[in-house]
Tab-separated table of C-alpha atoms in Angstrom:
chain	number	residue	atom	x	y	z
A	106	MET	CA	-66.489	2.433	19.792
A	107	ARG	CA	-68.185	4.395	17.080
A	108	ARG	CA	-68.114	2.639	13.720
A	109	HIS	CA	-67.405	4.730	10.662
A	110	PRO	CA	-69.932	4.185	7.916
A	111	VAL	CA	-68.652	2.038	5.053
A	112	PHE	CA	-70.149	4.443	2.545
A	113	PRO	CA	-70.198	8.068	3.698
A	114	SER	CA	-72.932	10.341	2.503
A	115	ALA	CA	-72.674	11.861	-0.958
A	116	SER	CA	-72.009	15.275	0.598
A	117	SER	CA	-69.028	14.092	2.666
A	118	ARG	CA	-67.432	11.588	0.290
A	119	PRO	CA	-64.501	12.976	-1.778
A	120	VAL	CA	-65.192	12.962	-5.500
A	121	PRO	CA	-61.876	12.539	-7.309
A	122	CYS	CA	-63.300	12.847	-10.835
A	123	ARG	CA	-66.678	14.537	-11.457
A	124	ALA	CA	-67.429	12.649	-14.648
A	125	PHE	CA	-67.913	9.394	-12.717
A	126	ALA	CA	-69.354	10.635	-9.358
A	127	PRO	CA	-72.762	8.983	-8.670
A	128	ARG	CA	-75.535	11.176	-7.362
A	129	VAL	CA	-77.136	8.421	-5.274
A	130	VAL	CA	-75.593	5.211	-4.017
A	131	ARG	CA	-78.190	2.519	-3.454
A	132	ALA	CA	-76.006	-0.508	-2.795
A	133	ALA	CA	-72.488	-1.387	-1.740
A	134	ALA	CA	-71.717	-3.222	-4.965
A	135	ALA	CA	-72.844	-0.298	-7.084
A	136	ALA	CA	-70.795	2.149	-5.029
A	137	LEU	CA	-67.629	0.061	-5.255
A	138	ALA	CA	-68.050	-0.435	-8.983
A	139	LEU	CA	-68.597	3.250	-9.599
A	140	ALA	CA	-65.670	4.206	-7.363
A	141	ALA	CA	-63.402	1.863	-9.293
A	142	LEU	CA	-64.581	3.354	-12.568
A	143	SER	CA	-64.032	6.821	-11.141
A	144	LEU	CA	-60.419	6.134	-10.197
A	145	ALA	CA	-59.704	4.329	-13.437
A	146	GLY	CA	-61.207	7.139	-15.450
A	147	CYS	CA	-59.103	9.763	-13.695
A	148	ALA	CA	-55.956	7.675	-14.048
A	149	ASP	CA	-56.631	7.197	-17.750
A	150	ASP	CA	-57.004	10.948	-18.059
A	151	SER	CA	-53.594	11.743	-16.586
A	152	PRO	CA	-50.727	12.894	-18.823
A	153	VAL	CA	-48.723	9.803	-17.824
A	154	ALA	CA	-51.465	7.400	-18.906
A	155	ARG	CA	-52.269	9.343	-22.062
A	156	ARG	CA	-48.586	9.388	-22.977
A	157	ALA	CA	-48.372	5.623	-22.414
A	158	ARG	CA	-51.329	5.100	-24.775
A	159	GLU	CA	-49.714	7.368	-27.332
A	160	ALA	CA	-46.450	5.429	-27.058
A	161	ALA	CA	-48.329	2.193	-27.741
A	162	ARG	CA	-49.691	3.474	-31.053
A	163	ALA	CA	-48.598	1.509	-34.084
A	164	GLY	CA	-48.190	4.561	-36.284
A	165	GLY	CA	-47.863	8.322	-36.301
A	166	GLU	CA	-44.943	10.567	-35.457
A	167	VAL	CA	-42.668	10.234	-32.453
A	168	VAL	CA	-42.554	13.757	-31.027
A	169	VAL	CA	-39.572	15.038	-29.050
A	170	ALA	CA	-39.570	18.657	-27.856
A	171	ALA	CA	-36.515	20.930	-27.939
A	172	ALA	CA	-36.774	23.626	-25.238
A	173	TRP	CA	-34.204	26.315	-26.025
A	174	PRO	CA	-33.884	30.122	-26.277
A	175	TRP	CA	-34.324	29.961	-30.045
A	176	GLU	CA	-34.820	33.664	-30.653
A	177	ALA	CA	-32.114	34.927	-28.291
A	178	ARG	CA	-29.445	32.414	-29.365
A	179	GLY	CA	-29.830	32.382	-33.107
A	180	ASP	CA	-26.069	32.634	-33.566
A	181	PHE	CA	-25.629	29.085	-32.206
A	182	ARG	CA	-25.926	26.261	-34.753
A	183	TYR	CA	-27.899	24.147	-32.338
A	184	GLY	CA	-30.952	23.874	-34.583
A	185	GLN	CA	-28.907	22.685	-37.553
A	186	GLY	CA	-27.449	19.886	-35.436
A	187	LEU	CA	-30.932	18.807	-34.357
A	188	ASP	CA	-32.259	18.870	-37.896
A	189	LEU	CA	-29.330	16.894	-39.307
A	190	ALA	CA	-29.794	14.154	-36.703
A	191	VAL	CA	-33.556	13.962	-37.306
A	192	GLU	CA	-32.982	13.656	-41.056
A	193	GLU	CA	-30.497	10.827	-40.499
A	194	VAL	CA	-32.805	8.984	-38.090
A	195	ASN	CA	-35.733	9.218	-40.490
A	196	ARG	CA	-33.671	8.131	-43.506
A	197	ALA	CA	-32.738	5.029	-41.514
A	198	GLY	CA	-36.401	4.148	-40.903
A	199	GLY	CA	-37.283	6.438	-38.029
A	200	VAL	CA	-37.898	5.248	-34.496
A	201	LEU	CA	-39.527	1.812	-34.382
A	202	GLY	CA	-40.814	2.413	-37.890
A	203	ARG	CA	-42.301	5.801	-37.023
A	204	PRO	CA	-41.000	9.180	-38.245
A	205	LEU	CA	-39.272	11.359	-35.658
A	206	ARG	CA	-40.288	15.005	-35.303
A	207	VAL	CA	-38.709	17.699	-33.116
A	208	LEU	CA	-41.052	20.346	-31.720
A	209	ARG	CA	-39.206	23.617	-31.031
A	210	VAL	CA	-40.298	25.590	-27.956
A	211	ASP	CA	-38.688	28.856	-26.827
A	212	ASP	CA	-37.932	29.190	-23.099
A	213	ARG	CA	-36.535	32.752	-23.472
A	214	GLU	CA	-33.732	31.891	-21.015
A	215	SER	CA	-36.244	32.652	-18.256
A	216	VAL	CA	-36.926	30.618	-15.129
A	217	ASP	CA	-40.642	31.479	-15.207
A	218	GLU	CA	-40.979	30.781	-18.925
A	219	GLY	CA	-39.010	27.576	-18.494
A	220	ARG	CA	-41.483	26.345	-15.892
A	221	LEU	CA	-44.423	27.252	-18.127
A	222	VAL	CA	-42.842	25.442	-21.055
A	223	ALA	CA	-42.240	22.385	-18.868
A	224	GLN	CA	-45.869	22.338	-17.737
A	225	ARG	CA	-47.233	22.726	-21.264
A	226	LEU	CA	-45.027	19.953	-22.600
A	227	THR	CA	-45.869	17.682	-19.672
A	228	ASP	CA	-49.578	18.183	-20.349
A	229	SER	CA	-49.153	17.114	-23.977
A	230	ALA	CA	-49.523	13.358	-24.414
A	231	ARG	CA	-47.863	13.515	-27.828
A	232	VAL	CA	-44.473	14.550	-26.432
A	233	MET	CA	-42.307	11.554	-25.469
A	234	ALA	CA	-39.140	13.357	-24.337
A	235	VAL	CA	-37.648	16.824	-24.007
A	236	ILE	CA	-34.171	17.976	-25.013
A	237	GLY	CA	-33.430	21.151	-23.042
A	238	HIS	CA	-32.621	23.727	-21.778
A	239	LEU	CA	-29.558	25.920	-22.418
A	240	GLN	CA	-29.155	27.548	-19.004
A	241	SER	CA	-28.772	25.434	-15.875
A	242	TYR	CA	-30.756	28.005	-13.894
A	243	VAL	CA	-33.709	27.183	-16.165
A	244	THR	CA	-33.161	23.422	-16.384
A	245	VAL	CA	-32.819	22.732	-12.647
A	246	PRO	CA	-36.256	24.116	-11.582
A	247	ALA	CA	-37.970	22.764	-14.715
A	248	ALA	CA	-36.691	19.210	-14.208
A	249	PRO	CA	-39.078	18.248	-11.345
A	250	ILE	CA	-42.059	19.376	-13.434
A	251	TYR	CA	-41.075	17.048	-16.267
A	252	ASP	CA	-40.368	14.178	-13.906
A	253	GLN	CA	-43.595	14.566	-11.945
A	254	GLY	CA	-45.549	14.473	-15.194
A	255	GLY	CA	-43.782	11.313	-16.335
A	256	LEU	CA	-41.808	13.018	-19.107
A	257	LEU	CA	-38.159	12.207	-19.822
A	258	LEU	CA	-35.706	15.130	-19.869
A	259	PHE	CA	-32.341	14.983	-21.659
A	260	ALA	CA	-30.306	18.064	-20.672
A	261	PRO	CA	-27.610	18.514	-23.327
A	262	VAL	CA	-25.530	21.385	-21.909
A	263	SER	CA	-26.638	22.055	-18.317
A	264	THR	CA	-23.489	21.611	-16.232
A	265	ASP	CA	-24.850	22.431	-12.750
A	266	PRO	CA	-24.396	19.318	-10.542
A	267	ALA	CA	-27.662	20.232	-8.762
A	268	LEU	CA	-29.632	18.980	-11.776
A	269	THR	CA	-29.007	15.325	-11.011
A	270	ARG	CA	-29.016	15.674	-7.231
A	271	GLN	CA	-32.786	16.025	-7.036
A	272	GLY	CA	-33.528	12.292	-7.068
A	273	LEU	CA	-35.426	12.400	-10.375
A	274	GLY	CA	-35.620	9.125	-12.267
A	275	ARG	CA	-36.349	10.517	-15.724
A	276	VAL	CA	-33.657	13.222	-15.903
A	277	PHE	CA	-30.373	12.729	-17.789
A	278	ARG	CA	-27.404	14.990	-18.404
A	279	GLY	CA	-25.637	14.812	-21.763
A	280	SER	CA	-22.604	16.933	-20.883
A	281	PHE	CA	-19.898	17.028	-18.271
A	282	THR	CA	-20.502	18.998	-15.078
A	283	GLN	CA	-18.780	22.240	-14.154
A	284	ASP	CA	-17.065	20.286	-11.381
A	285	ALA	CA	-15.504	17.988	-13.986
A	286	VAL	CA	-14.383	20.967	-16.077
A	287	GLY	CA	-12.758	22.628	-13.062
A	288	ARG	CA	-10.936	19.452	-12.055
A	289	GLN	CA	-9.621	18.715	-15.542
A	290	MET	CA	-8.445	22.283	-16.117
A	291	ALA	CA	-6.637	22.194	-12.761
A	292	GLU	CA	-4.929	18.980	-13.845
A	293	TYR	CA	-3.842	20.734	-17.027
A	294	ALA	CA	-2.415	23.640	-15.002
A	295	ALA	CA	-0.455	21.253	-12.786
A	296	ALA	CA	0.839	19.344	-15.816
A	297	ARG	CA	2.101	22.621	-17.297
A	298	GLY	CA	4.066	23.254	-14.140
A	299	TYR	CA	2.073	26.264	-12.923
A	300	ARG	CA	2.486	26.667	-9.171
A	301	ARG	CA	0.803	30.014	-8.376
A	302	VAL	CA	-2.514	30.820	-10.034
A	303	GLY	CA	-5.323	33.342	-9.663
A	304	ILE	CA	-9.025	32.586	-10.089
A	305	TYR	CA	-11.498	35.206	-11.315
A	306	TYR	CA	-15.074	33.893	-11.392
A	307	VAL	CA	-18.602	35.101	-12.052
A	308	ARG	CA	-20.703	35.312	-8.884
A	309	ASN	CA	-23.370	32.756	-9.795
A	310	PRO	CA	-23.733	28.955	-9.355
A	311	TYR	CA	-21.805	28.223	-12.549
A	312	GLY	CA	-18.838	30.422	-11.656
A	313	ARG	CA	-18.667	29.366	-8.020
A	314	GLY	CA	-18.906	25.665	-8.836
A	315	LEU	CA	-16.243	25.884	-11.529
A	316	ALA	CA	-13.896	27.966	-9.365
A	317	ASN	CA	-14.317	25.724	-6.316
A	318	ALA	CA	-13.652	22.548	-8.286
A	319	PHE	CA	-10.557	24.071	-9.899
A	320	GLU	CA	-9.187	25.290	-6.571
A	321	GLU	CA	-9.805	22.034	-4.723
A	322	ARG	CA	-8.113	19.918	-7.395
A	323	ALA	CA	-5.293	22.408	-7.909
A	324	GLN	CA	-4.382	22.451	-4.232
A	325	ALA	CA	-4.458	18.649	-4.114
A	326	LEU	CA	-1.886	18.671	-6.924
A	327	GLY	CA	0.384	21.201	-5.234
A	328	VAL	CA	-0.805	24.279	-7.137
A	329	ASP	CA	-1.315	27.306	-4.888
A	330	VAL	CA	-4.325	29.558	-5.482
A	331	ASP	CA	-2.618	32.811	-4.623
A	332	ALA	CA	-5.502	35.136	-5.560
A	333	ARG	CA	-9.263	34.744	-5.951
A	334	GLU	CA	-11.937	37.302	-6.800
A	335	ALA	CA	-15.524	37.339	-8.072
A	336	TYR	CA	-17.380	39.708	-10.361
A	337	ASP	CA	-21.089	40.462	-10.424
A	338	PRO	CA	-22.849	39.112	-13.548
A	339	THR	CA	-25.075	42.210	-13.610
A	340	GLU	CA	-22.139	44.620	-13.849
A	341	GLU	CA	-21.581	46.609	-17.004
A	342	VAL	CA	-19.532	44.675	-19.544
A	343	SER	CA	-16.420	46.802	-19.247
A	344	GLY	CA	-12.821	46.413	-18.153
A	345	ARG	CA	-13.455	49.051	-15.473
A	346	ALA	CA	-15.143	46.435	-13.302
A	347	TYR	CA	-11.869	44.482	-13.022
A	348	GLU	CA	-9.306	47.279	-13.260
A	349	GLN	CA	-8.350	47.634	-9.593
A	350	THR	CA	-8.177	43.911	-8.816
A	351	LEU	CA	-6.128	43.066	-11.890
A	352	ALA	CA	-3.742	45.947	-11.219
A	353	GLU	CA	-3.068	44.393	-7.793
A	354	TRP	CA	-2.704	40.917	-9.304
A	355	LYS	CA	0.014	42.076	-11.689
A	356	ALA	CA	2.388	42.525	-8.756
A	357	ARG	CA	1.783	38.945	-7.613
A	358	ASP	CA	3.585	37.541	-10.672
A	359	LEU	CA	1.109	34.674	-11.131
A	360	ASP	CA	1.961	31.644	-13.281
A	361	ALA	CA	-1.568	31.515	-14.763
A	362	LEU	CA	-5.019	33.067	-14.514
A	363	PHE	CA	-8.128	30.851	-14.517
A	364	VAL	CA	-11.296	32.634	-15.662
A	365	ALA	CA	-14.488	30.900	-14.511
A	366	GLY	CA	-16.860	33.281	-16.221
A	367	GLU	CA	-19.212	33.784	-19.134
A	368	VAL	CA	-18.926	35.970	-22.201
A	369	PRO	CA	-19.159	38.836	-22.918
A	370	ALA	CA	-18.157	39.908	-19.395
A	371	ALA	CA	-15.353	37.357	-19.176
A	372	ALA	CA	-14.028	38.535	-22.540
A	373	ALA	CA	-13.786	42.088	-21.181
A	374	LEU	CA	-11.952	40.662	-18.164
A	375	VAL	CA	-9.402	38.958	-20.438
A	376	ALA	CA	-8.853	42.199	-22.379
A	377	GLU	CA	-8.352	44.160	-19.162
A	378	ALA	CA	-5.862	41.610	-17.820
A	379	ARG	CA	-3.672	42.128	-20.859
A	380	ARG	CA	-4.146	45.900	-20.719
A	381	GLN	CA	-2.926	45.845	-17.122
A	382	GLY	CA	0.257	44.109	-18.226
A	383	ILE	CA	-0.536	40.586	-16.971
A	384	THR	CA	1.375	38.241	-19.272
A	385	ALA	CA	0.500	35.001	-17.473
A	386	PRO	CA	-1.289	32.333	-19.530
A	387	ILE	CA	-5.092	32.550	-19.391
A	388	LEU	CA	-7.155	29.413	-18.869
A	389	GLY	CA	-10.940	29.317	-19.033
A	390	GLY	CA	-13.997	27.148	-18.549
A	391	ASP	CA	-16.332	25.875	-21.257
A	392	ALA	CA	-18.437	29.061	-21.296
A	393	LEU	CA	-15.472	30.878	-22.854
A	394	HIS	CA	-15.687	28.678	-25.953
A	395	ALA	CA	-17.655	31.288	-27.881
A	396	GLU	CA	-16.864	33.588	-30.771
A	397	THR	CA	-17.778	36.457	-28.444
A	398	LEU	CA	-14.494	35.905	-26.593
A	399	VAL	CA	-12.500	36.814	-29.693
A	400	ARG	CA	-14.910	39.506	-30.846
A	401	VAL	CA	-14.809	41.390	-27.519
A	402	ALA	CA	-11.260	40.688	-26.329
A	403	GLY	CA	-9.643	40.924	-29.761
A	404	ARG	CA	-5.923	40.135	-29.802
A	405	ALA	CA	-5.929	39.903	-26.013
A	406	ALA	CA	-7.642	36.525	-26.359
A	407	GLU	CA	-4.699	35.083	-28.293
A	408	GLY	CA	-3.165	32.095	-26.526
A	409	ALA	CA	-6.083	31.573	-24.133
A	410	ILE	CA	-6.849	27.905	-23.513
A	411	VAL	CA	-10.453	26.980	-22.810
A	412	ALA	CA	-12.436	23.827	-22.161
A	413	SER	CA	-15.075	22.535	-24.540
A	414	MET	CA	-16.953	19.381	-25.453
A	415	PHE	CA	-16.289	19.514	-29.204
A	416	HIS	CA	-14.091	20.731	-32.025
A	417	PRO	CA	-14.410	19.672	-35.682
A	418	ALA	CA	-10.650	19.015	-35.916
A	419	ASP	CA	-10.877	16.230	-33.318
A	420	PRO	CA	-9.579	13.189	-35.264
A	421	ARG	CA	-12.032	10.674	-33.813
A	422	PRO	CA	-14.029	8.964	-36.625
A	423	GLU	CA	-17.374	9.989	-35.086
A	424	VAL	CA	-16.360	13.643	-35.165
A	425	GLN	CA	-15.045	13.539	-38.713
A	426	ARG	CA	-18.187	11.824	-40.061
A	427	PHE	CA	-20.421	14.373	-38.336
A	428	ALA	CA	-18.343	17.369	-39.423
A	429	ALA	CA	-18.373	16.230	-43.077
A	430	ALA	CA	-22.133	15.629	-43.005
A	431	PHE	CA	-22.764	18.993	-41.348
A	432	ARG	CA	-20.674	20.887	-43.896
A	433	ALA	CA	-22.404	19.118	-46.768
A	434	ARG	CA	-25.861	19.882	-45.368
A	435	TRP	CA	-25.373	23.454	-44.155
A	436	GLN	CA	-22.227	24.744	-45.915
A	437	ALA	CA	-20.892	25.824	-42.529
A	438	GLU	CA	-18.631	24.572	-39.755
A	439	PRO	CA	-20.349	22.770	-36.875
A	440	ASP	CA	-20.039	24.324	-33.441
A	441	MET	CA	-20.195	22.832	-29.956
A	442	PHE	CA	-23.965	23.335	-29.754
A	443	SER	CA	-24.693	21.649	-33.073
A	444	ALA	CA	-22.610	18.666	-31.937
A	445	ILE	CA	-24.382	18.103	-28.627
A	446	ALA	CA	-27.808	18.630	-30.230
A	447	TYR	CA	-26.908	16.019	-32.845
A	448	ASP	CA	-25.802	13.600	-30.124
A	449	ALA	CA	-28.934	14.191	-28.024
A	450	VAL	CA	-31.260	13.151	-30.862
A	451	HIS	CA	-29.265	10.043	-31.749
A	452	VAL	CA	-28.816	8.940	-28.120
A	453	LEU	CA	-32.569	9.218	-27.472
A	454	ALA	CA	-33.496	7.473	-30.724
A	455	ALA	CA	-31.096	4.615	-29.955
A	456	ALA	CA	-32.543	4.220	-26.442
A	457	MET	CA	-36.099	4.111	-27.817
A	458	ARG	CA	-35.103	1.369	-30.245
A	459	ARG	CA	-33.470	-0.676	-27.475
A	460	ALA	CA	-36.523	-0.183	-25.260
A	461	GLY	CA	-38.858	-1.280	-28.059
A	462	THR	CA	-41.162	1.598	-27.141
A	463	THR	CA	-41.151	5.376	-26.775
A	464	GLU	CA	-42.738	5.207	-23.298
A	465	PRO	CA	-40.561	7.447	-21.065
A	466	ASP	CA	-39.950	5.032	-18.182
A	467	ALA	CA	-38.850	2.276	-20.558
A	468	VAL	CA	-36.588	4.702	-22.419
A	469	ALA	CA	-35.077	5.849	-19.097
A	470	ARG	CA	-34.242	2.234	-18.255
A	471	ALA	CA	-32.650	1.790	-21.671
A	472	LEU	CA	-30.526	4.906	-21.159
A	473	ARG	CA	-29.247	3.578	-17.841
A	474	ASP	CA	-28.426	0.269	-19.503
A	475	THR	CA	-26.347	2.019	-22.187
A	476	VAL	CA	-22.870	0.527	-22.027
A	477	ALA	CA	-21.087	3.044	-24.243
A	478	TYR	CA	-22.616	5.029	-27.091
A	479	ALA	CA	-19.853	6.594	-29.194
A	480	GLY	CA	-21.088	10.154	-29.616
A	481	VAL	CA	-19.599	13.153	-31.364
A	482	THR	CA	-19.052	14.838	-27.988
A	483	GLY	CA	-17.592	11.707	-26.421
A	484	PRO	CA	-18.931	8.440	-25.027
A	485	PHE	CA	-22.350	8.244	-23.389
A	486	ARG	CA	-22.757	6.064	-20.336
A	487	PHE	CA	-25.135	7.073	-17.556
A	488	GLY	CA	-24.895	6.596	-13.824
A	489	PRO	CA	-27.741	5.942	-11.372
A	490	THR	CA	-28.531	9.651	-10.990
A	491	GLY	CA	-28.598	10.301	-14.743
A	492	ASP	CA	-25.154	11.860	-15.065
A	493	ALA	CA	-23.091	11.108	-18.144
A	494	LEU	CA	-20.014	9.294	-16.874
A	495	ASP	CA	-16.428	9.649	-18.086
A	496	LYS	CA	-17.105	12.658	-20.323
A	497	PRO	CA	-13.707	14.184	-21.117
A	498	ILE	CA	-13.214	17.821	-21.987
A	499	VAL	CA	-11.597	19.008	-25.207
A	500	ARG	CA	-9.019	21.786	-24.878
A	501	LEU	CA	-8.920	24.579	-27.414
A	502	GLN	CA	-6.524	27.470	-27.880
A	503	VAL	CA	-7.183	30.825	-29.516
A	504	ARG	CA	-4.753	31.307	-32.379
A	505	GLY	CA	-5.138	33.797	-35.187
A	506	GLY	CA	-8.551	34.788	-33.881
A	507	ARG	CA	-9.890	31.222	-34.054
A	508	PHE	CA	-10.247	28.304	-31.673
A	509	GLU	CA	-7.750	25.570	-32.534
A	510	TYR	CA	-7.954	22.003	-31.323
A	511	LEU	CA	-5.168	20.932	-28.969
A	512	SER	CA	-4.150	17.449	-30.035
A	513	SER	CA	-2.803	16.796	-26.539
A	514	ALA	CA	-2.935	18.569	-23.188
A	515	LEU	CA	0.555	19.984	-23.671
A	516	ALA	CA	0.532	20.534	-27.441
A	517	HIS	CA	1.160	24.282	-27.541
A	518	ALA	CA	2.674	26.927	-25.344
A	519	PRO	CA	-0.193	28.780	-23.670
A	520	ALA	CA	0.803	32.225	-24.875
A	521	ALA	CA	3.640	32.358	-27.366
A	522	ASP	CA	3.840	36.142	-27.468
A	523	ALA	CA	2.061	37.378	-24.358
A	524	ARG	CA	4.128	40.545	-24.035
A	525	SER	CA	3.190	41.717	-27.523
A	526	LEU	CA	-0.465	41.112	-26.643
A	527	VAL	CA	-0.072	43.325	-23.592
A	528	THR	CA	1.423	46.057	-25.756
A	529	ALA	CA	-1.398	45.733	-28.274
A	530	ALA	CA	-4.032	45.869	-25.516
A	531	ARG	CA	-2.690	49.191	-24.375
């Protein structure tokens, strides 16, 4: 049997890190020592090791990145929520005695840019965690890049269940999933006594997931989905795209219409439904909680009930404290995005304090050990896959051109004057 040489020639031996590769090996002991130094040197040079050394520093800032479409979504008050939370954390002594700083990075709502952002942040040893992104279609492919580089990702608003089905140990979701929204809105429909509903959804993962969850739960509760149709997200934002389908649906005399779409297209759909003479109550997913719904649909949006994760009129003490602080700081009302951004910063800071370090793996363990953090957007408790457990939705109703908080699932009639809205839409 041919014996393989213990030490292959310099030309055939792999050199994992050039800085420590010897040109000539004269003895076994020297070769083993140099090889060990080579591997140690490369390991020490990795982002994971450099981040661990940075986390062990006694001083300096704790840097958390916020990956978000900052330029495109300037109308959201997400940044104000982040800033308010950072100010509060630092006034209370920072994180483990170190000041907290949020680094803003724009992902442009692009899959390619999101991946580039993830790689750049992973390569930076100063960054301890990332709060991001807005769109699930950006977050899901970026998540493995963060995890592979040893960086913790806290996704505040990505509702796609696929995010936490990738087996990634450093990825956490701060919101409910679209499946949870669909189920809870179906339960609301059943509680209202609706027995025949139609579902109109956007043809993308968000719309399909939301529509499927609503339909499955509705049917289990004895609610019949009598009509279902999808619209293309690339279609022109105009009622013409829905005109024929909605005209046919009017004859079905549905008890309610569930819209699993995104504004502004979904707002045009709502306006067209009323123009066609559909007086049935309109229910919607969380993506309809946007001022664009009212701006585009106008009076046709009146009475619509949509899901959300926050409203400043929620009487819970956590919400009222946050809303008062936000108004005092920014002279404006907090929105859903400012609330979840605020929660994301405080949840991460609390986990770092419990961990006694900012090192991502230790912080991930602390997040999983969280029993119940009382956040503005509800309690935070994480399951094995990183999902936030038991996150309830908040139901809002459009009244007088504004979103009003529903104090209970059955607080208001879904559309007090639907026929007048139909007349106005025409």
